[in-house]
Coordinates of C-alpha atoms in Angstrom, one line a residue:
M1 CA 92.4 196.0 10.0
S2 CA 96.2 195.5 9.5
D3 CA 97.8 194.0 6.5
T4 CA 94.8 194.3 4.2
L5 CA 93.8 195.6 0.8
Q6 CA 90.4 197.3 0.8
R7 CA 88.8 197.9 -2.6
F8 CA 85.8 200.1 -3.1
L9 CA 83.8 201.6 -5.9
F10 CA 82.0 204.9 -6.4
E11 CA 78.6 203.8 -7.6
N12 CA 77.5 205.6 -10.8
L13 CA 80.7 207.6 -11.1
G14 CA 83.0 205.1 -12.8
I15 CA 85.7 205.5 -10.2
R16 CA 87.4 202.8 -8.3
G17 CA 89.4 203.1 -5.1
E18 CA 91.9 201.0 -3.1
L19 CA 93.4 201.3 0.4
V20 CA 96.3 199.3 1.6
R21 CA 97.7 199.1 5.1
L22 CA 100.9 197.1 5.8
D23 CA 101.9 196.4 9.4
A24 CA 103.3 192.9 10.0
A25 CA 104.3 192.6 6.3
W26 CA 106.2 195.9 6.5
Q27 CA 107.8 194.9 9.8
A28 CA 109.0 191.6 8.2
V29 CA 110.9 193.7 5.6
L30 CA 112.4 196.0 8.2
E31 CA 113.5 193.1 10.5
R32 CA 115.8 191.9 7.7
H33 CA 117.6 195.2 6.9
D34 CA 118.6 198.3 8.9
Y35 CA 117.5 201.1 6.6
P36 CA 118.1 204.8 7.3
P37 CA 114.8 206.7 8.0
A38 CA 114.7 208.4 4.5
V39 CA 115.4 205.1 2.7
R40 CA 112.9 203.3 4.9
A41 CA 110.2 205.8 4.1
R42 CA 110.7 205.5 0.3
L43 CA 110.8 201.7 0.4
G44 CA 107.5 201.6 2.5
E45 CA 105.9 203.9 -0.1
L46 CA 107.0 201.6 -2.9
M47 CA 105.7 198.6 -1.0
A48 CA 102.3 200.3 -0.7
A49 CA 102.3 201.3 -4.3
A50 CA 103.1 197.8 -5.5
A51 CA 100.1 196.4 -3.5
L52 CA 97.8 199.0 -4.9
L53 CA 98.9 198.6 -8.5
S54 CA 98.8 194.8 -8.3
A55 CA 95.1 195.1 -7.6
T56 CA 94.4 197.1 -10.7
I57 CA 95.5 194.4 -13.1
K58 CA 94.5 190.8 -13.8
F59 CA 97.4 188.4 -13.6
D60 CA 98.6 185.1 -12.0
G61 CA 102.2 185.9 -11.7
T62 CA 104.2 188.8 -10.3
L63 CA 104.4 192.6 -10.6
T64 CA 107.9 194.1 -10.0
L65 CA 108.5 197.8 -9.4
Q66 CA 112.2 198.8 -9.6
I67 CA 113.8 202.2 -9.3
Q68 CA 117.4 202.7 -10.4
G69 CA 119.4 205.9 -10.0
D70 CA 122.8 207.5 -9.6
G71 CA 122.0 209.3 -6.4
P72 CA 122.4 208.3 -2.7
I73 CA 119.6 205.7 -3.2
T74 CA 120.9 203.5 -6.1
M75 CA 118.3 200.8 -6.3
M76 CA 114.9 199.9 -4.8
V77 CA 112.8 197.0 -5.8
V78 CA 109.5 195.5 -4.6
E79 CA 107.8 192.4 -5.9
A80 CA 104.0 191.8 -5.5
T81 CA 102.2 188.5 -6.4
A82 CA 98.7 187.8 -7.5
G83 CA 98.3 186.1 -4.1
R84 CA 98.8 189.5 -2.4
S85 CA 102.3 188.7 -1.0
L86 CA 105.1 191.3 -1.0
R87 CA 108.9 191.5 -0.6
G88 CA 111.2 194.4 -1.1
L89 CA 114.7 195.8 -0.6
A90 CA 116.8 198.9 -1.2
H91 CA 120.5 199.7 -1.9
W92 CA 122.0 203.1 -0.9
H93 CA 125.3 204.7 0.0
G94 CA 126.3 207.6 2.2
E95 CA 123.8 209.9 3.9
V96 CA 120.2 209.9 2.6
A97 CA 118.2 212.9 3.7
E98 CA 114.4 213.6 3.5
Q99 CA 114.5 215.2 0.1
S100 CA 112.8 215.1 -3.3
L101 CA 113.0 212.1 -5.6
A102 CA 115.6 213.8 -7.8
E103 CA 117.9 214.5 -4.8
Q104 CA 117.6 211.0 -3.4
F105 CA 117.8 209.0 -6.6
G106 CA 119.6 211.4 -8.9
T107 CA 118.9 210.7 -12.6
G108 CA 116.6 207.8 -12.1
R109 CA 114.3 205.6 -14.0
M110 CA 111.4 203.4 -13.0
V111 CA 111.0 199.9 -14.4
I112 CA 107.6 198.2 -14.1
T113 CA 107.5 194.5 -15.1
V114 CA 104.4 192.3 -15.2
D115 CA 104.9 188.6 -15.4
P116 CA 101.3 187.3 -16.0
G117 CA 102.3 183.8 -15.3
L118 CA 101.1 180.6 -17.0
G119 CA 103.9 180.9 -19.5
R120 CA 102.6 184.1 -21.0
E121 CA 104.8 186.9 -22.3
R122 CA 106.1 189.5 -19.8
Y123 CA 105.3 193.2 -20.2
Q124 CA 107.8 195.8 -19.1
G125 CA 107.6 199.6 -19.0
I126 CA 110.6 201.9 -18.5
V127 CA 110.1 205.6 -17.8
A128 CA 112.1 208.4 -16.3
L129 CA 111.6 209.0 -12.6
E130 CA 109.6 212.3 -12.5
G131 CA 107.9 214.4 -9.8
E132 CA 108.5 215.6 -6.3
H133 CA 107.1 212.5 -4.6
L134 CA 106.9 208.8 -5.5
A135 CA 103.1 209.1 -5.9
D136 CA 103.7 211.7 -8.6
A137 CA 106.0 209.4 -10.5
F138 CA 103.4 206.6 -10.6
E139 CA 100.6 209.0 -11.6
H140 CA 102.6 210.2 -14.6
Y141 CA 103.5 206.6 -15.6
L142 CA 99.9 205.3 -15.3
Y143 CA 98.5 208.2 -17.3
R144 CA 101.0 207.8 -20.1
S145 CA 100.8 204.0 -20.2
E146 CA 97.1 203.4 -19.6
Q147 CA 95.6 206.8 -20.4
L148 CA 93.6 206.5 -17.2
P149 CA 93.5 209.4 -14.7
T150 CA 94.9 208.0 -11.5
R151 CA 95.8 209.6 -8.1
L152 CA 97.9 208.0 -5.3
W153 CA 98.7 209.0 -1.8
L154 CA 101.5 207.1 -0.1
A155 CA 103.0 207.2 3.4
A156 CA 105.3 205.1 5.6
D157 CA 107.1 205.2 8.9
G158 CA 108.8 202.7 11.2
A159 CA 105.6 200.9 12.0
T160 CA 103.3 201.1 9.0
A161 CA 103.2 201.6 5.2
A162 CA 99.9 202.6 3.6
G163 CA 98.5 203.9 0.4
L164 CA 95.3 205.2 -1.3
L165 CA 94.5 205.0 -5.0
I166 CA 91.6 206.3 -7.0
Q167 CA 91.3 205.6 -10.7
D168 CA 88.9 206.1 -13.6
L169 CA 87.4 202.8 -14.7
P170 CA 88.2 201.7 -18.3
A171 CA 85.3 202.2 -20.7
R172 CA 83.5 204.4 -18.1
A173 CA 84.7 207.9 -18.7
T174 CA 84.0 209.9 -15.5
E175 CA 82.7 213.5 -15.8
Q176 CA 85.5 215.9 -15.0
E177 CA 83.4 217.5 -12.2
A178 CA 83.0 214.2 -10.5
W179 CA 86.6 213.3 -10.8
N180 CA 87.7 216.6 -9.5
R181 CA 85.4 216.4 -6.6
V182 CA 86.6 212.9 -5.5
S183 CA 90.3 214.0 -6.0
L184 CA 89.8 217.1 -3.9
L185 CA 88.2 215.1 -1.1
A186 CA 91.0 212.6 -1.1
D187 CA 93.5 215.4 -1.1
T188 CA 92.3 216.3 2.4
L189 CA 93.8 213.1 3.8
S190 CA 96.9 213.6 5.8
S191 CA 99.8 211.2 6.0
G192 CA 99.1 210.7 9.7
E193 CA 95.5 209.7 9.0
L194 CA 96.5 207.4 6.2
L195 CA 98.9 205.6 8.6
E196 CA 96.8 205.6 11.7
L197 CA 93.1 205.4 10.8
E198 CA 91.3 202.1 10.1
Q199 CA 90.6 201.8 6.4
R200 CA 86.8 202.0 6.6
E201 CA 87.2 205.1 8.8
V202 CA 89.3 206.7 6.1
I203 CA 86.7 206.0 3.5
R204 CA 83.9 207.3 5.8
R205 CA 85.8 210.4 6.6
L206 CA 86.7 211.3 3.0
F207 CA 83.6 210.1 1.1
H208 CA 80.7 210.0 3.5
E209 CA 78.6 212.0 1.1
E210 CA 79.3 209.7 -1.9
D211 CA 77.6 206.4 -2.8
V212 CA 80.5 204.0 -2.1
R213 CA 80.4 200.2 -2.3
L214 CA 82.9 198.3 -0.2
F215 CA 84.3 194.9 -1.3
D216 CA 85.6 192.3 1.0
A217 CA 89.1 193.2 2.4
E218 CA 91.9 190.9 1.2
P219 CA 94.9 189.9 3.4
V220 CA 98.4 191.0 2.4
S221 CA 101.5 189.4 3.7
F222 CA 105.3 189.3 3.4
R223 CA 106.6 186.3 1.5
C224 CA 109.9 185.6 -0.2
S225 CA 109.8 183.5 -3.3
C226 CA 113.4 182.3 -2.9
S227 CA 114.0 178.6 -2.6
R228 CA 116.7 176.0 -2.8
E229 CA 115.3 174.8 -6.1
R230 CA 115.7 178.3 -7.6
V231 CA 119.3 178.6 -6.4
E232 CA 120.1 175.1 -7.8
S233 CA 118.6 176.2 -11.1
A234 CA 120.7 179.3 -11.1
L235 CA 123.9 177.3 -10.4
R236 CA 123.1 174.9 -13.2
G237 CA 122.9 178.0 -15.4
L238 CA 126.5 178.9 -14.6
G239 CA 127.6 175.5 -15.9
Q240 CA 129.4 172.6 -14.3
E241 CA 133.0 173.9 -14.9
E242 CA 132.3 177.3 -13.4
V243 CA 130.7 175.7 -10.4
R244 CA 133.7 173.4 -10.0
D245 CA 136.0 176.4 -10.2
I246 CA 134.2 178.1 -7.4
I247 CA 134.3 175.0 -5.2
R248 CA 138.0 174.6 -5.8
T249 CA 138.7 178.3 -5.0
E250 CA 136.2 178.8 -2.1
G251 CA 135.7 175.3 -0.8
S252 CA 132.0 175.7 -0.9
I253 CA 129.3 177.9 -2.4
A254 CA 127.2 180.2 -0.2
V255 CA 124.2 182.1 -1.8
N256 CA 122.3 184.6 0.3
C257 CA 118.9 186.0 -0.6
E258 CA 118.9 189.8 -0.3
F259 CA 115.2 190.0 0.3
C260 CA 114.9 187.7 3.3
N261 CA 118.5 187.0 4.3
R262 CA 118.1 183.3 3.9
G263 CA 121.3 181.5 3.1
Y264 CA 121.9 178.4 0.9
A265 CA 125.1 176.3 1.2
F266 CA 126.5 173.9 -1.3
D267 CA 129.6 171.7 -0.7
A268 CA 131.5 169.8 -3.4
I269 CA 129.2 166.8 -3.2
D270 CA 126.1 169.0 -3.5
A271 CA 127.7 170.8 -6.5
E272 CA 128.4 167.6 -8.4
A273 CA 124.9 166.3 -7.6
L274 CA 123.5 169.4 -9.4
F275 CA 124.7 168.0 -12.7
S276 CA 124.1 164.3 -12.0
E277 CA 120.8 163.1 -13.4
G278 CA 118.6 161.5 -10.9
V279 CA 120.6 162.6 -7.9
Q280 CA 119.1 165.1 -5.4
P281 CA 121.5 167.6 -3.9
G282 CA 121.7 167.7 -0.1
G283 CA 123.0 170.9 1.4
S284 CA 121.4 173.2 3.8
A285 CA 119.5 176.4 4.1
R286 CA 119.9 178.9 7.0
H287 CA 118.2 182.0 8.2

Protein backbone atom coordinates (compact mmCIF):
# COMPACT_ATOMS: atom_id res chain seq x y z
CA MET A 1 0.00 0.00 0.00
CA SER A 2 1.85 3.07 -1.25
CA ASP A 3 1.34 6.65 -0.06
CA THR A 4 -0.46 5.67 3.12
CA LEU A 5 -0.33 6.31 6.83
CA GLN A 6 -1.11 3.24 8.91
CA ARG A 7 -1.93 3.78 12.58
CA PHE A 8 -1.98 0.96 15.10
CA LEU A 9 -2.35 0.45 18.85
CA PHE A 10 -0.84 -2.02 21.28
CA GLU A 11 -3.88 -3.14 23.25
CA ASN A 12 -3.46 -2.95 27.04
CA LEU A 13 0.02 -1.42 26.78
CA GLY A 14 -0.73 2.25 26.28
CA ILE A 15 1.53 2.48 23.23
CA ARG A 16 0.52 3.75 19.81
CA GLY A 17 2.30 3.28 16.54
CA GLU A 18 2.32 4.73 13.03
CA LEU A 19 3.84 3.68 9.76
CA VAL A 20 4.07 5.92 6.71
CA ARG A 21 5.14 5.08 3.19
CA LEU A 22 5.54 7.72 0.50
CA ASP A 23 5.98 6.73 -3.12
CA ALA A 24 4.12 8.97 -5.60
CA ALA A 25 4.10 11.84 -3.08
CA TRP A 26 7.87 11.55 -2.67
CA GLN A 27 8.42 11.27 -6.41
CA ALA A 28 6.37 14.44 -6.93
CA VAL A 29 8.89 16.31 -4.74
CA LEU A 30 11.91 14.82 -6.53
CA GLU A 31 10.50 15.60 -9.99
CA ARG A 32 10.61 19.30 -9.17
CA HIS A 33 14.21 19.49 -7.89
CA ASP A 34 17.44 17.66 -8.64
CA TYR A 35 18.83 16.90 -5.18
CA PRO A 36 22.18 15.21 -4.48
CA PRO A 37 21.70 11.74 -2.90
CA ALA A 38 22.66 12.85 0.63
CA VAL A 39 20.29 15.85 0.52
CA ARG A 40 17.56 13.70 -1.00
CA ALA A 41 17.88 11.15 1.81
CA ARG A 42 17.57 13.77 4.56
CA LEU A 43 14.61 15.48 2.88
CA GLY A 44 12.83 12.14 2.45
CA GLU A 45 13.36 11.39 6.13
CA LEU A 46 11.96 14.81 7.04
CA MET A 47 8.93 14.18 4.81
CA ALA A 48 8.25 10.89 6.57
CA ALA A 49 8.74 12.49 10.00
CA ALA A 50 6.28 15.28 9.16
CA ALA A 51 3.62 12.75 8.14
CA LEU A 52 4.15 10.76 11.34
CA LEU A 53 4.12 13.77 13.68
CA SER A 54 1.05 15.30 12.01
CA ALA A 55 -0.89 12.18 12.99
CA THR A 56 -0.01 12.56 16.69
CA ILE A 57 -1.73 15.94 17.09
CA LYS A 58 -5.25 17.21 16.55
CA PHE A 59 -5.35 20.23 14.26
CA ASP A 60 -7.12 21.62 11.21
CA GLY A 61 -4.24 23.57 9.74
CA THR A 62 -0.59 22.84 9.03
CA LEU A 63 2.48 21.40 10.71
CA THR A 64 5.78 22.81 9.45
CA LEU A 65 9.17 21.24 10.17
CA GLN A 66 12.18 23.40 9.33
CA ILE A 67 15.88 22.80 9.85
CA GLN A 68 18.36 25.66 9.47
CA GLY A 69 22.12 25.38 9.64
CA ASP A 70 25.46 26.82 8.59
CA GLY A 71 26.75 23.61 7.02
CA PRO A 72 26.49 22.27 3.45
CA ILE A 73 22.72 21.86 3.92
CA THR A 74 21.53 25.33 4.87
CA MET A 75 17.78 24.84 5.02
CA MET A 76 15.19 22.11 4.79
CA VAL A 77 11.44 22.53 5.24
CA VAL A 78 8.42 20.24 5.01
CA GLU A 79 4.80 21.21 5.45
CA ALA A 80 2.09 18.68 6.37
CA THR A 81 -1.63 19.42 6.54
CA ALA A 82 -4.43 17.90 8.54
CA GLY A 83 -5.70 16.53 5.22
CA ARG A 84 -2.54 14.37 4.95
CA SER A 85 -0.93 16.36 2.16
CA LEU A 86 2.79 17.14 2.07
CA ARG A 87 5.26 19.40 0.32
CA GLY A 88 8.95 19.97 0.95
CA LEU A 89 12.19 21.50 -0.30
CA ALA A 90 15.87 21.86 0.61
CA HIS A 91 18.69 24.37 0.03
CA TRP A 92 22.35 23.34 -0.05
CA HIS A 93 25.71 24.41 -1.41
CA GLY A 94 28.81 22.52 -2.46
CA GLU A 95 29.30 18.81 -1.91
CA VAL A 96 27.08 17.06 0.62
CA ALA A 97 28.30 13.66 1.79
CA GLU A 98 26.56 10.87 3.70
CA GLN A 99 27.52 12.19 7.14
CA SER A 100 26.09 12.95 10.55
CA LEU A 101 23.59 15.76 11.14
CA ALA A 102 26.31 18.01 12.57
CA GLU A 103 28.54 17.50 9.52
CA GLN A 104 25.70 18.13 7.07
CA PHE A 105 23.90 21.01 8.82
CA GLY A 106 26.73 22.46 10.93
CA THR A 107 25.39 24.36 13.92
CA GLY A 108 21.72 23.79 13.25
CA ARG A 109 18.37 24.32 14.83
CA MET A 110 15.01 22.71 14.31
CA VAL A 111 11.84 24.79 14.20
CA ILE A 112 8.48 23.06 14.58
CA THR A 113 5.42 25.20 13.94
CA VAL A 114 1.81 24.12 14.39
CA ASP A 115 -0.90 26.31 12.89
CA PRO A 116 -4.10 24.75 14.29
CA GLY A 117 -6.25 26.63 11.80
CA LEU A 118 -9.66 28.23 12.36
CA GLY A 119 -7.97 31.44 13.46
CA ARG A 120 -6.38 29.90 16.55
CA GLU A 121 -2.95 30.91 17.81
CA ARG A 122 0.10 29.20 16.33
CA TYR A 123 2.54 27.23 18.45
CA GLN A 124 6.24 27.16 17.68
CA GLY A 125 9.09 25.21 19.25
CA ILE A 126 12.77 25.90 18.51
CA VAL A 127 15.51 23.52 19.63
CA ALA A 128 19.11 22.80 18.77
CA LEU A 129 19.63 20.06 16.20
CA GLU A 130 21.03 17.17 18.22
CA GLY A 131 21.90 13.55 17.59
CA GLU A 132 23.60 11.46 14.96
CA HIS A 133 20.45 10.90 12.90
CA LEU A 134 17.32 12.90 12.15
CA ALA A 135 15.24 10.42 14.14
CA ASP A 136 17.41 11.15 17.20
CA ALA A 137 16.72 14.88 16.90
CA PHE A 138 12.96 14.35 16.86
CA GLU A 139 13.08 11.92 19.77
CA HIS A 140 14.93 14.50 21.86
CA TYR A 141 12.50 17.24 20.89
CA LEU A 142 9.37 15.21 21.61
CA TYR A 143 10.60 14.01 24.96
CA ARG A 144 11.50 17.55 26.06
CA SER A 145 8.37 19.23 24.72
CA GLU A 146 5.71 16.62 25.45
CA GLN A 147 7.41 14.45 28.09
CA LEU A 148 6.30 11.40 26.13
CA PRO A 149 8.77 8.60 25.34
CA THR A 150 8.87 8.42 21.53
CA ARG A 151 10.99 6.42 19.07
CA LEU A 152 11.30 7.01 15.32
CA TRP A 153 12.86 5.08 12.46
CA LEU A 154 13.25 6.96 9.16
CA ALA A 155 14.59 5.98 5.74
CA ALA A 156 14.52 7.31 2.18
CA ASP A 157 16.02 6.53 -1.21
CA GLY A 158 15.32 7.63 -4.77
CA ALA A 159 12.01 5.78 -4.90
CA THR A 160 10.46 5.76 -1.42
CA ALA A 161 10.45 7.60 1.89
CA ALA A 162 9.16 5.78 4.95
CA GLY A 163 8.99 5.99 8.72
CA LEU A 164 7.88 4.19 11.86
CA LEU A 165 6.88 5.85 15.13
CA ILE A 166 5.98 4.40 18.51
CA GLN A 167 4.89 6.60 21.40
CA ASP A 168 3.56 6.34 24.93
CA LEU A 169 -0.06 7.41 25.06
CA PRO A 170 -0.81 10.45 27.25
CA ALA A 171 -2.40 9.57 30.59
CA ARG A 172 -1.53 5.88 30.14
CA ALA A 173 1.96 5.42 31.52
CA THR A 174 3.39 2.24 30.06
CA GLU A 175 5.39 -0.09 32.25
CA GLN A 176 9.08 0.29 31.47
CA GLU A 177 9.43 -3.40 30.67
CA ALA A 178 6.68 -3.24 28.04
CA TRP A 179 8.12 -0.07 26.50
CA ASN A 180 11.60 -1.59 26.37
CA ARG A 181 10.24 -4.75 24.75
CA VAL A 182 8.34 -2.91 22.00
CA SER A 183 11.34 -0.61 21.37
CA LEU A 184 13.74 -3.55 21.08
CA LEU A 185 11.43 -5.30 18.64
CA ALA A 186 11.18 -2.17 16.49
CA ASP A 187 14.98 -1.79 16.59
CA THR A 188 15.30 -5.01 14.58
CA LEU A 189 13.71 -3.28 11.55
CA SER A 190 16.25 -2.50 8.86
CA SER A 191 16.08 0.51 6.53
CA GLY A 192 15.63 -1.86 3.60
CA GLU A 193 12.64 -3.55 5.22
CA LEU A 194 11.10 -0.19 6.13
CA LEU A 195 11.36 0.93 2.50
CA GLU A 196 10.41 -2.32 0.80
CA LEU A 197 7.90 -4.23 2.93
CA GLU A 198 4.16 -3.58 2.89
CA GLN A 199 3.11 -1.83 6.11
CA ARG A 200 1.06 -4.67 7.56
CA GLU A 201 3.92 -7.03 6.86
CA VAL A 202 6.22 -4.74 8.85
CA ILE A 203 3.82 -4.80 11.79
CA ARG A 204 3.40 -8.58 11.54
CA ARG A 205 7.13 -9.20 11.37
CA LEU A 206 7.96 -6.97 14.31
CA PHE A 207 5.02 -7.43 16.63
CA HIS A 208 3.39 -10.77 15.81
CA GLU A 209 3.49 -11.79 19.48
CA GLU A 210 1.80 -8.57 20.63
CA ASP A 211 -1.91 -7.74 20.70
CA VAL A 212 -2.04 -5.06 18.01
CA ARG A 213 -5.13 -3.28 16.69
CA LEU A 214 -4.91 -1.80 13.19
CA PHE A 215 -6.88 1.26 12.12
CA ASP A 216 -7.93 2.07 8.58
CA ALA A 217 -5.02 3.25 6.46
CA GLU A 218 -5.18 6.91 5.38
CA PRO A 219 -3.99 8.16 1.97
CA VAL A 220 -1.12 10.66 1.87
CA SER A 221 -0.41 12.89 -1.13
CA PHE A 222 1.78 15.68 -2.44
CA ARG A 223 -0.03 18.98 -2.68
CA CYS A 224 1.32 22.50 -2.87
CA SER A 225 -0.70 25.19 -1.14
CA CYS A 226 0.54 28.01 -3.35
CA SER A 227 -2.08 29.89 -5.37
CA ARG A 228 -2.44 33.05 -7.42
CA GLU A 229 -4.59 34.51 -4.64
CA ARG A 230 -1.78 34.04 -2.11
CA VAL A 231 0.72 35.68 -4.41
CA GLU A 232 -1.64 38.60 -4.98
CA SER A 233 -2.02 39.00 -1.22
CA ALA A 234 1.76 39.03 -0.79
CA LEU A 235 2.15 41.69 -3.49
CA ARG A 236 -0.49 43.85 -1.86
CA GLY A 237 1.52 43.54 1.33
CA LEU A 238 4.48 45.16 -0.46
CA GLY A 239 2.40 48.24 -1.18
CA GLN A 240 1.37 49.88 -4.42
CA GLU A 241 4.43 52.10 -4.83
CA GLU A 242 6.91 49.25 -4.43
CA VAL A 243 4.96 47.09 -6.88
CA ARG A 244 4.95 49.98 -9.37
CA ASP A 245 8.71 50.38 -8.92
CA ILE A 246 9.26 46.72 -9.75
CA ILE A 247 7.09 47.01 -12.86
CA ARG A 248 8.97 50.12 -14.00
CA THR A 249 12.33 48.39 -13.48
CA GLU A 250 11.54 44.87 -14.66
CA GLY A 251 8.58 45.39 -16.96
CA SER A 252 6.60 42.70 -15.15
CA ILE A 253 6.60 40.67 -11.94
CA ALA A 254 7.41 36.96 -11.97
CA VAL A 255 6.94 34.92 -8.78
CA ASN A 256 8.02 31.30 -8.61
CA CYS A 257 6.96 28.80 -5.93
CA GLU A 258 10.03 26.95 -4.68
CA PHE A 259 7.98 23.95 -3.58
CA CYS A 260 6.28 23.10 -6.87
CA ASN A 261 8.04 25.34 -9.42
CA ARG A 262 4.76 26.93 -10.47
CA GLY A 263 5.26 30.45 -11.79
CA TYR A 264 2.89 33.42 -11.52
CA ALA A 265 3.22 36.41 -13.89
CA PHE A 266 1.87 39.94 -13.42
CA ASP A 267 2.08 42.71 -16.02
CA ALA A 268 1.43 46.42 -15.40
CA ILE A 269 -2.33 46.05 -15.82
CA ASP A 270 -2.43 43.12 -13.39
CA ALA A 271 -0.35 45.09 -10.89
CA GLU A 272 -2.67 48.09 -10.95
CA ALA A 273 -5.71 45.84 -10.65
CA LEU A 274 -4.30 44.46 -7.38
CA PHE A 275 -4.99 47.81 -5.76
CA SER A 276 -8.23 48.63 -7.58
CA GLU A 277 -11.27 47.69 -5.55
CA GLY A 278 -13.67 45.47 -7.43
CA VAL A 279 -11.23 44.72 -10.27
CA GLN A 280 -9.98 41.16 -10.65
CA PRO A 281 -6.35 40.84 -11.83
CA GLY A 282 -5.77 38.78 -14.93
CA GLY A 283 -2.29 37.39 -15.40
CA SER A 284 -1.24 33.82 -15.77
CA ALA A 285 0.21 30.84 -13.99
CA ARG A 286 2.69 28.41 -15.50
CA HIS A 287 4.27 25.10 -14.55
